[in-house]
C-alpha positions as a LaTeX table, in Angstrom:
\begin{tabular}{lrrr}
\hline
Residue & $x$ (\AA) & $y$ (\AA) & $z$ (\AA) \\
\hline
Unk1 & 34.80 & $-19.89$ & 17.74 \\
Unk2 & 38.17 & $-18.97$ & 17.15 \\
Unk3 & 37.89 & $-15.94$ & 15.13 \\
Unk4 & 35.56 & $-14.07$ & 17.92 \\
Unk5 & 38.07 & $-15.58$ & 20.74 \\
Unk6 & 41.15 & $-14.14$ & 19.81 \\
Unk7 & 39.21 & $-10.87$ & 18.61 \\
Unk8 & 38.15 & $-10.77$ & 22.35 \\
Unk9 & 41.30 & $-11.77$ & 23.69 \\
Unk10 & 43.41 & $-9.42$ & 22.12 \\
Unk11 & 40.82 & $-6.28$ & 23.94 \\
Unk12 & 40.53 & $-7.70$ & 26.92 \\
Unk13 & 44.05 & $-8.65$ & 27.60 \\
Unk14 & 44.39 & $-10.41$ & 31.11 \\
Unk15 & 40.86 & $-11.63$ & 30.86 \\
Unk16 & 41.16 & $-14.72$ & 28.42 \\
Unk17 & 38.60 & $-16.82$ & 30.48 \\
Unk18 & 36.38 & $-13.71$ & 29.82 \\
Unk19 & 36.82 & $-13.74$ & 26.18 \\
Unk20 & 36.27 & $-17.34$ & 25.86 \\
Unk21 & 32.77 & $-16.62$ & 27.66 \\
Unk22 & 31.77 & $-14.09$ & 25.68 \\
Unk23 & 33.05 & $-15.77$ & 23.07 \\
Unk24 & 31.03 & $-18.61$ & 23.37 \\
Unk25 & 27.87 & $-17.05$ & 24.28 \\
Unk26 & 27.97 & $-15.24$ & 20.44 \\
Unk27 & 28.55 & $-18.24$ & 18.70 \\
Unk28 & 26.03 & $-20.23$ & 21.12 \\
Unk29 & 23.76 & $-17.40$ & 20.56 \\
Unk30 & 20.34 & $-19.14$ & 18.85 \\
Unk31 & 20.22 & $-16.31$ & 16.10 \\
Unk32 & 23.90 & $-17.29$ & 15.20 \\
Unk33 & 24.09 & $-21.21$ & 15.74 \\
Unk34 & 20.63 & $-21.13$ & 14.21 \\
Unk35 & 22.38 & $-20.04$ & 10.75 \\
Unk36 & 23.79 & $-23.47$ & 10.28 \\
Unk37 & 20.74 & $-25.53$ & 11.42 \\
Unk38 & 17.78 & $-23.53$ & 10.67 \\
Unk39 & 16.27 & $-23.11$ & 7.36 \\
Unk40 & 19.25 & $-22.76$ & 4.74 \\
Unk41 & 21.22 & $-19.87$ & 5.42 \\
Unk42 & 24.59 & $-21.27$ & 4.77 \\
Unk43 & 25.80 & $-17.71$ & 2.82 \\
Unk44 & 24.58 & $-15.86$ & 6.28 \\
Unk45 & 27.24 & $-18.58$ & 7.86 \\
Unk46 & 29.63 & $-17.89$ & 5.57 \\
Unk47 & 30.22 & $-14.50$ & 7.48 \\
Unk48 & 29.93 & $-15.21$ & 10.94 \\
Unk49 & 34.28 & $-15.85$ & 11.61 \\
Unk50 & 34.34 & $-12.22$ & 9.40 \\
Unk51 & 31.78 & $-10.30$ & 12.03 \\
Unk52 & 33.97 & $-10.46$ & 14.68 \\
Unk53 & 36.93 & $-8.80$ & 12.76 \\
Unk54 & 34.91 & $-6.05$ & 11.93 \\
Unk55 & 33.69 & $-5.17$ & 15.74 \\
Unk56 & 37.29 & $-5.79$ & 16.90 \\
Unk57 & 38.85 & $-3.23$ & 14.10 \\
Unk58 & 35.90 & $-0.66$ & 15.43 \\
Unk59 & 36.67 & $-0.74$ & 18.71 \\
Unk60 & 40.56 & $-0.36$ & 17.97 \\
Unk61 & 39.91 & 2.14 & 16.07 \\
Unk62 & 38.65 & 4.18 & 19.00 \\
Unk63 & 41.50 & 2.75 & 21.44 \\
Unk64 & 44.20 & 4.02 & 19.12 \\
Unk65 & 42.69 & 7.01 & 17.24 \\
Unk66 & 42.50 & 4.61 & 13.83 \\
Unk67 & 45.68 & 3.19 & 13.01 \\
Unk68 & 46.25 & 2.16 & 9.29 \\
Unk69 & 46.69 & $-0.83$ & 10.17 \\
Unk70 & 43.04 & $-1.20$ & 12.19 \\
Unk71 & 41.28 & 0.47 & 9.08 \\
Unk72 & 42.97 & $-1.84$ & 7.04 \\
Unk73 & 41.70 & $-5.10$ & 8.99 \\
Unk74 & 38.07 & $-2.81$ & 8.82 \\
Unk75 & 38.34 & $-2.33$ & 5.36 \\
Unk76 & 39.09 & $-6.16$ & 4.61 \\
Unk77 & 36.81 & $-7.70$ & 7.02 \\
Unk78 & 33.81 & $-5.72$ & 5.21 \\
Unk79 & 35.05 & $-6.37$ & 1.99 \\
Unk80 & 35.33 & $-10.39$ & 2.52 \\
Unk81 & 32.01 & $-10.35$ & 4.16 \\
Unk82 & 30.47 & $-9.09$ & 0.58 \\
Unk83 & 31.44 & $-12.29$ & $-0.39$ \\
Unk84 & 29.93 & $-14.32$ & 1.64 \\
Unk85 & 26.48 & $-12.91$ & 2.31 \\
Unk86 & 25.58 & $-9.40$ & 1.12 \\
Unk87 & 22.08 & $-8.48$ & 3.39 \\
Unk88 & 24.41 & $-9.13$ & 6.31 \\
Unk89 & 27.27 & $-7.15$ & 4.69 \\
Unk90 & 25.33 & $-4.39$ & 3.92 \\
Unk91 & 24.36 & $-4.10$ & 7.82 \\
Unk92 & 28.03 & $-4.55$ & 8.76 \\
Unk93 & 29.35 & $-1.79$ & 6.57 \\
Unk94 & 26.23 & 1.05 & 7.43 \\
Unk95 & 27.08 & 0.15 & 11.52 \\
Unk96 & 30.53 & 0.06 & 11.06 \\
Unk97 & 30.04 & 3.10 & 8.74 \\
Unk98 & 28.20 & 4.89 & 11.43 \\
Unk99 & 30.80 & 4.28 & 14.43 \\
Unk100 & 33.46 & 5.57 & 12.26 \\
Unk101 & 31.41 & 9.21 & 11.82 \\
Unk102 & 30.55 & 9.01 & 15.25 \\
Unk103 & 34.64 & 8.43 & 15.90 \\
Unk104 & 35.51 & 11.62 & 13.09 \\
Unk105 & 32.87 & 13.61 & 15.19 \\
Unk106 & 34.44 & 12.94 & 18.46 \\
Unk107 & 38.37 & 13.12 & 17.72 \\
Unk108 & 37.72 & 16.17 & 14.71 \\
Unk109 & 39.13 & 18.57 & 17.14 \\
Unk110 & 42.36 & 17.21 & 17.92 \\
Unk111 & 43.13 & 15.77 & 14.35 \\
Unk112 & 42.32 & 13.12 & 12.05 \\
Unk113 & 44.28 & 10.64 & 10.68 \\
Unk114 & 42.74 & 10.05 & 7.03 \\
Unk115 & 45.88 & 8.05 & 5.69 \\
Unk116 & 44.28 & 5.19 & 7.78 \\
Unk117 & 40.72 & 5.90 & 5.67 \\
Unk118 & 42.10 & 5.65 & 2.78 \\
Unk119 & 44.06 & 2.75 & 3.02 \\
Unk120 & 40.38 & 1.24 & 4.40 \\
Unk121 & 38.58 & 2.29 & 1.14 \\
Unk122 & 41.34 & 1.10 & $-1.04$ \\
Unk123 & 41.17 & $-2.39$ & $-0.05$ \\
Unk124 & 37.50 & $-2.21$ & 0.62 \\
Unk125 & 36.75 & $-1.17$ & $-2.93$ \\
Unk126 & 39.58 & $-3.85$ & $-4.29$ \\
Unk127 & 37.63 & $-7.15$ & $-2.41$ \\
Unk128 & 34.65 & $-6.09$ & $-2.85$ \\
Unk129 & 34.60 & $-4.65$ & $-6.56$ \\
Unk130 & 33.34 & $-7.55$ & $-7.88$ \\
Unk131 & 30.15 & $-8.90$ & $-5.57$ \\
Unk132 & 29.29 & $-5.45$ & $-5.55$ \\
Unk133 & 29.17 & $-4.24$ & $-9.01$ \\
Unk134 & 28.21 & $-7.61$ & $-10.29$ \\
Unk135 & 24.93 & $-6.93$ & $-8.47$ \\
Unk136 & 24.92 & $-2.88$ & $-9.60$ \\
Unk137 & 26.01 & $-3.44$ & $-13.23$ \\
Unk138 & 25.61 & $-6.35$ & $-14.30$ \\
Unk139 & 21.19 & $-7.60$ & $-13.85$ \\
Unk140 & 20.89 & $-11.06$ & $-13.74$ \\
Unk141 & 18.65 & $-10.79$ & $-17.05$ \\
Unk142 & 18.05 & $-8.29$ & $-19.93$ \\
Unk143 & 16.15 & $-5.03$ & $-18.69$ \\
Unk144 & 16.26 & $-6.44$ & $-14.93$ \\
Unk145 & 17.63 & $-4.09$ & $-12.09$ \\
Unk146 & 18.29 & $-4.85$ & $-8.25$ \\
Unk147 & 15.45 & $-2.71$ & $-7.05$ \\
Unk148 & 13.41 & $-5.48$ & $-8.91$ \\
Unk149 & 14.49 & $-8.84$ & $-6.92$ \\
Unk150 & 12.37 & $-8.29$ & $-4.01$ \\
Unk151 & 10.73 & $-5.17$ & $-1.77$ \\
Unk152 & 10.42 & $-5.57$ & 1.97 \\
Unk153 & 7.80 & $-2.75$ & 3.11 \\
Unk154 & 7.84 & $-1.51$ & 6.75 \\
Unk155 & 4.76 & $-2.72$ & 7.76 \\
Unk156 & 5.58 & $-5.86$ & 6.44 \\
Unk157 & 8.64 & $-6.59$ & 7.98 \\
Unk158 & 6.76 & $-5.18$ & 11.31 \\
Unk159 & 4.12 & $-7.92$ & 10.83 \\
Unk160 & 6.79 & $-10.59$ & 10.32 \\
Unk161 & 8.66 & $-9.75$ & 13.75 \\
Unk162 & 5.40 & $-9.20$ & 15.72 \\
Unk163 & 3.67 & $-13.36$ & 14.51 \\
Unk164 & 6.76 & $-14.84$ & 16.94 \\
Unk165 & 5.80 & $-12.20$ & 19.95 \\
Unk166 & 6.49 & $-13.56$ & 22.37 \\
Unk167 & 7.84 & $-17.29$ & 21.28 \\
Unk168 & 11.27 & $-15.39$ & 19.63 \\
Unk169 & 11.66 & $-14.30$ & 23.73 \\
Unk170 & 10.70 & $-17.93$ & 25.50 \\
Unk171 & 13.85 & $-20.99$ & 25.45 \\
Unk172 & 14.38 & $-22.29$ & 22.04 \\
Unk173 & 12.11 & $-24.72$ & 20.64 \\
Unk174 & 12.36 & $-28.74$ & 20.95 \\
Unk175 & 14.41 & $-29.21$ & 18.06 \\
Unk176 & 15.51 & $-25.41$ & 17.32 \\
Unk177 & 13.62 & $-25.61$ & 13.78 \\
Unk178 & 11.21 & $-22.67$ & 14.57 \\
Unk179 & 11.03 & $-19.52$ & 12.46 \\
Unk180 & 10.67 & $-17.72$ & 16.42 \\
Unk181 & 14.53 & $-19.69$ & 17.19 \\
Unk182 & 16.31 & $-16.77$ & 14.96 \\
Unk183 & 16.26 & $-14.92$ & 18.72 \\
Unk184 & 19.10 & $-13.38$ & 21.05 \\
Unk185 & 18.85 & $-15.14$ & 23.94 \\
Unk186 & 18.04 & $-15.21$ & 27.82 \\
Unk187 & 22.05 & $-14.95$ & 28.11 \\
Unk188 & 22.95 & $-12.23$ & 25.75 \\
Unk189 & 20.04 & $-10.14$ & 26.78 \\
Unk190 & 21.11 & $-10.36$ & 30.22 \\
Unk191 & 24.60 & $-8.90$ & 29.15 \\
Unk192 & 22.99 & $-6.15$ & 27.56 \\
Unk193 & 21.06 & $-4.81$ & 30.24 \\
Unk194 & 23.88 & $-5.17$ & 32.45 \\
Unk195 & 26.22 & $-2.67$ & 29.96 \\
Unk196 & 23.32 & $-0.35$ & 29.90 \\
Unk197 & 22.75 & 0.06 & 33.67 \\
Unk198 & 26.59 & 0.35 & 33.79 \\
Unk199 & 27.05 & 2.80 & 31.28 \\
Unk200 & 25.39 & 5.61 & 32.99 \\
Unk201 & 28.02 & 6.17 & 35.59 \\
Unk202 & 30.47 & 7.51 & 33.10 \\
Unk203 & 30.86 & 8.04 & 28.90 \\
Unk204 & 33.33 & 5.57 & 27.02 \\
Unk205 & 32.90 & 6.47 & 23.04 \\
Unk206 & 34.79 & 2.72 & 22.54 \\
Unk207 & 31.77 & 0.73 & 24.69 \\
Unk208 & 29.17 & 3.20 & 24.48 \\
Unk209 & 29.07 & 3.52 & 20.53 \\
Unk210 & 28.49 & $-0.41$ & 20.02 \\
Unk211 & 26.05 & $-0.43$ & 22.79 \\
Unk212 & 23.91 & 2.30 & 20.82 \\
Unk213 & 24.37 & 0.60 & 17.83 \\
Unk214 & 23.58 & $-3.12$ & 19.91 \\
Unk215 & 20.12 & $-0.84$ & 20.92 \\
Unk216 & 19.06 & 0.27 & 17.65 \\
Unk217 & 19.15 & $-3.08$ & 16.07 \\
Unk218 & 17.06 & $-4.35$ & 19.50 \\
Unk219 & 14.94 & $-1.86$ & 18.57 \\
Unk220 & 14.19 & $-2.92$ & 14.85 \\
Unk221 & 13.76 & $-6.68$ & 16.38 \\
Unk222 & 11.89 & $-5.63$ & 19.28 \\
Unk223 & 7.54 & $-5.37$ & 18.95 \\
Unk224 & 7.63 & $-2.41$ & 19.94 \\
Unk225 & 4.41 & $-0.49$ & 19.09 \\
Unk226 & 5.22 & 2.53 & 17.46 \\
Unk227 & 9.04 & 2.29 & 17.48 \\
Unk228 & 9.69 & $-0.78$ & 15.14 \\
Unk229 & 7.43 & 0.73 & 12.63 \\
Unk230 & 9.21 & 4.26 & 13.14 \\
Unk231 & 12.59 & 2.72 & 12.89 \\
Unk232 & 11.52 & 0.82 & 9.92 \\
Unk233 & 10.48 & 3.43 & 7.81 \\
Unk234 & 13.64 & 5.36 & 8.39 \\
Unk235 & 15.73 & 2.66 & 6.97 \\
Unk236 & 16.33 & 3.26 & 3.83 \\
Unk237 & 13.78 & 1.19 & 1.05 \\
Unk238 & 17.35 & 0.12 & $-0.46$ \\
Unk239 & 18.56 & $-1.51$ & 2.41 \\
Unk240 & 15.06 & $-3.25$ & 3.61 \\
Unk241 & 15.04 & $-4.83$ & $-0.26$ \\
Unk242 & 18.35 & $-6.30$ & 0.66 \\
Unk243 & 17.46 & $-7.31$ & 4.14 \\
Unk244 & 14.29 & $-8.88$ & 3.47 \\
Unk245 & 10.95 & $-9.07$ & 5.47 \\
Unk246 & 12.51 & $-11.37$ & 7.75 \\
Unk247 & 14.63 & $-9.41$ & 9.32 \\
Unk248 & 15.60 & $-11.69$ & 12.43 \\
Unk249 & 18.22 & $-13.80$ & 10.57 \\
Unk250 & 20.20 & $-11.27$ & 9.20 \\
Unk251 & 20.40 & $-8.94$ & 12.39 \\
Unk252 & 20.53 & $-11.24$ & 15.30 \\
Unk253 & 23.84 & $-12.19$ & 14.97 \\
Unk254 & 24.98 & $-9.21$ & 14.48 \\
Unk255 & 22.75 & $-7.73$ & 17.48 \\
Unk256 & 24.80 & $-10.86$ & 19.60 \\
Unk257 & 28.59 & $-9.51$ & 17.92 \\
Unk258 & 27.72 & $-6.23$ & 19.02 \\
Unk259 & 26.38 & $-7.14$ & 22.59 \\
Unk260 & 29.46 & $-9.24$ & 23.03 \\
Unk261 & 32.02 & $-6.73$ & 21.53 \\
Unk262 & 30.63 & $-3.74$ & 23.45 \\
Unk263 & 31.31 & $-6.26$ & 26.76 \\
Unk264 & 34.55 & $-6.57$ & 25.90 \\
Unk265 & 35.38 & $-2.88$ & 25.38 \\
Unk266 & 33.83 & $-1.91$ & 28.47 \\
Unk267 & 35.79 & $-4.29$ & 30.72 \\
Unk268 & 38.73 & $-3.14$ & 28.88 \\
Unk269 & 38.22 & 0.23 & 30.29 \\
Unk270 & 36.45 & 0.08 & 33.31 \\
Unk271 & 38.28 & 0.28 & 36.99 \\
Unk272 & 39.91 & $-2.46$ & 38.44 \\
Unk273 & 38.04 & $-5.11$ & 39.32 \\
Unk274 & 38.28 & $-6.92$ & 42.85 \\
Unk275 & 38.91 & $-10.75$ & 43.09 \\
Unk276 & 35.83 & $-10.92$ & 44.50 \\
Unk277 & 33.95 & $-8.94$ & 41.68 \\
Unk278 & 36.06 & $-10.89$ & 39.09 \\
Unk279 & 34.33 & $-14.19$ & 41.12 \\
Unk280 & 30.92 & $-12.98$ & 41.03 \\
Unk281 & 31.66 & $-12.11$ & 37.00 \\
Unk282 & 33.06 & $-15.71$ & 36.80 \\
Unk283 & 29.79 & $-17.55$ & 37.92 \\
Unk284 & 27.63 & $-15.49$ & 36.28 \\
Unk285 & 29.03 & $-15.96$ & 32.83 \\
Unk286 & 29.32 & $-19.76$ & 33.71 \\
Unk287 & 26.04 & $-19.98$ & 34.64 \\
Unk288 & 25.27 & $-17.98$ & 31.08 \\
Unk289 & 27.33 & $-19.88$ & 29.16 \\
Unk290 & 25.78 & $-23.37$ & 30.62 \\
Unk291 & 22.09 & $-21.82$ & 29.36 \\
Unk292 & 23.15 & $-21.02$ & 26.32 \\
Unk293 & 24.81 & $-24.08$ & 25.56 \\
Unk294 & 21.56 & $-26.19$ & 26.47 \\
Unk295 & 19.56 & $-24.20$ & 24.31 \\
Unk296 & 22.33 & $-25.19$ & 21.49 \\
Unk297 & 22.14 & $-28.72$ & 22.16 \\
Unk298 & 18.18 & $-28.45$ & 20.53 \\
Unk299 & 19.98 & $-27.94$ & 17.20 \\
Unk300 & 21.54 & $-31.22$ & 17.70 \\
Unk301 & 18.64 & $-32.79$ & 18.91 \\
Unk302 & 16.39 & $-31.75$ & 15.73 \\
Unk303 & 19.77 & $-32.60$ & 13.08 \\
Unk304 & 19.29 & $-36.34$ & 14.40 \\
Unk305 & 15.36 & $-36.21$ & 14.41 \\
Unk306 & 15.71 & $-35.11$ & 10.66 \\
Unk307 & 18.61 & $-37.49$ & 9.67 \\
Unk308 & 17.98 & $-39.16$ & 6.43 \\
Unk309 & 19.81 & $-42.92$ & 5.51 \\
Unk310 & 22.41 & $-41.91$ & 3.15 \\
Unk311 & 21.29 & $-44.01$ & 0.25 \\
Unk312 & 18.35 & $-41.16$ & $-0.21$ \\
Unk313 & 21.55 & $-38.73$ & $-1.63$ \\
Unk314 & 21.47 & $-40.92$ & $-4.88$ \\
Unk315 & 17.82 & $-39.94$ & $-5.68$ \\
Unk316 & 18.39 & $-36.27$ & $-4.63$ \\
Unk317 & 21.71 & $-35.92$ & $-7.30$ \\
Unk318 & 19.16 & $-37.49$ & $-10.12$ \\
Unk319 & 19.66 & $-35.18$ & $-12.64$ \\
Unk320 & 15.73 & $-34.89$ & $-13.26$ \\
Unk321 & 16.50 & $-32.88$ & $-9.49$ \\
Unk322 & 17.95 & $-29.90$ & $-11.60$ \\
Unk323 & 14.53 & $-29.00$ & $-11.92$ \\
Unk324 & 14.00 & $-27.95$ & $-8.42$ \\
Unk325 & 16.85 & $-25.45$ & $-8.27$ \\
Unk326 & 14.50 & $-23.46$ & $-9.97$ \\
Unk327 & 13.44 & $-21.91$ & $-6.77$ \\
Unk328 & 16.14 & $-20.12$ & $-6.46$ \\
Unk329 & 15.38 & $-18.20$ & $-9.82$ \\
Unk330 & 11.60 & $-17.47$ & $-8.82$ \\
Unk331 & 11.80 & $-14.10$ & $-8.14$ \\
Unk332 & 13.79 & $-13.40$ & $-11.73$ \\
Unk333 & 11.57 & $-13.06$ & $-14.73$ \\
Unk334 & 13.22 & $-15.52$ & $-16.69$ \\
Unk335 & 16.49 & $-17.87$ & $-16.21$ \\
Unk336 & 19.57 & $-16.35$ & $-16.46$ \\
Unk337 & 21.55 & $-17.68$ & $-19.81$ \\
Unk338 & 24.04 & $-19.72$ & $-17.37$ \\
Unk339 & 21.22 & $-21.85$ & $-15.73$ \\
\hline
\end{tabular}
């Protein structure tokens, strides 16, 4: 929450209340908050405070033409993401790379500061060398390779996306533990629609680029016939395999971050708002946050329903329970030597 708020506040100075509201919508997004409650996606949850830094540095690079300090933050944040969860880190790296490629195309004629990219690459490589290298060059077993870990085909991913329709676009379930509860939520969808409508008037790269990336992510998780299948077919195989067949749990948090930071970039460059407009925005954001908090409360309800007595921990930690952890290695042909 603080990570998102501080990054957003730095982008939209003078509107701390709006930064707080956007940070609350990011954290309150069912696809974000559900990582800690729904299933056991703890590694994905570890990425959450780092993703705002990635988007903050991406948007700032459009504002300051890629200063070394800004790109150093980007490289460090992406590198740390790889220590947390490789699927989210891979998507974050790809999205940030596409944004920087777009910035290079827009600013190429005016000259670029290549020193910033060099610093970013060095910092990223120094931080991410172990988690990336350990997967690419040191397989878990003899004769193994990262490509044999899991295979995710476009048709299978699309089938999983369609199976949760329309539940993924309805309110969160009573206890927040349904597969369809990995969703964006009404509040952020409304902010997203508003941003697309407003961008028709003027082109601002700092807000259009994250908005375009958000649209791409949205089309990946929206069951639009034909479009959804086509886009997943375009996604490289190694990206699909790393993501897995259930993509919603990987992409919803990234989509939520893209939306709130696109909103921050738009507000940063928007024309001066009147007091009446500010009041309207404040009222709407209050309603959005109230709805998000109501939905988020269902996760807590589910936790109380599923709470176990403290004495059950003794049984769960018995030595024979180690056999349960074999599930973690069920995709490998044999146990690794350090099991």
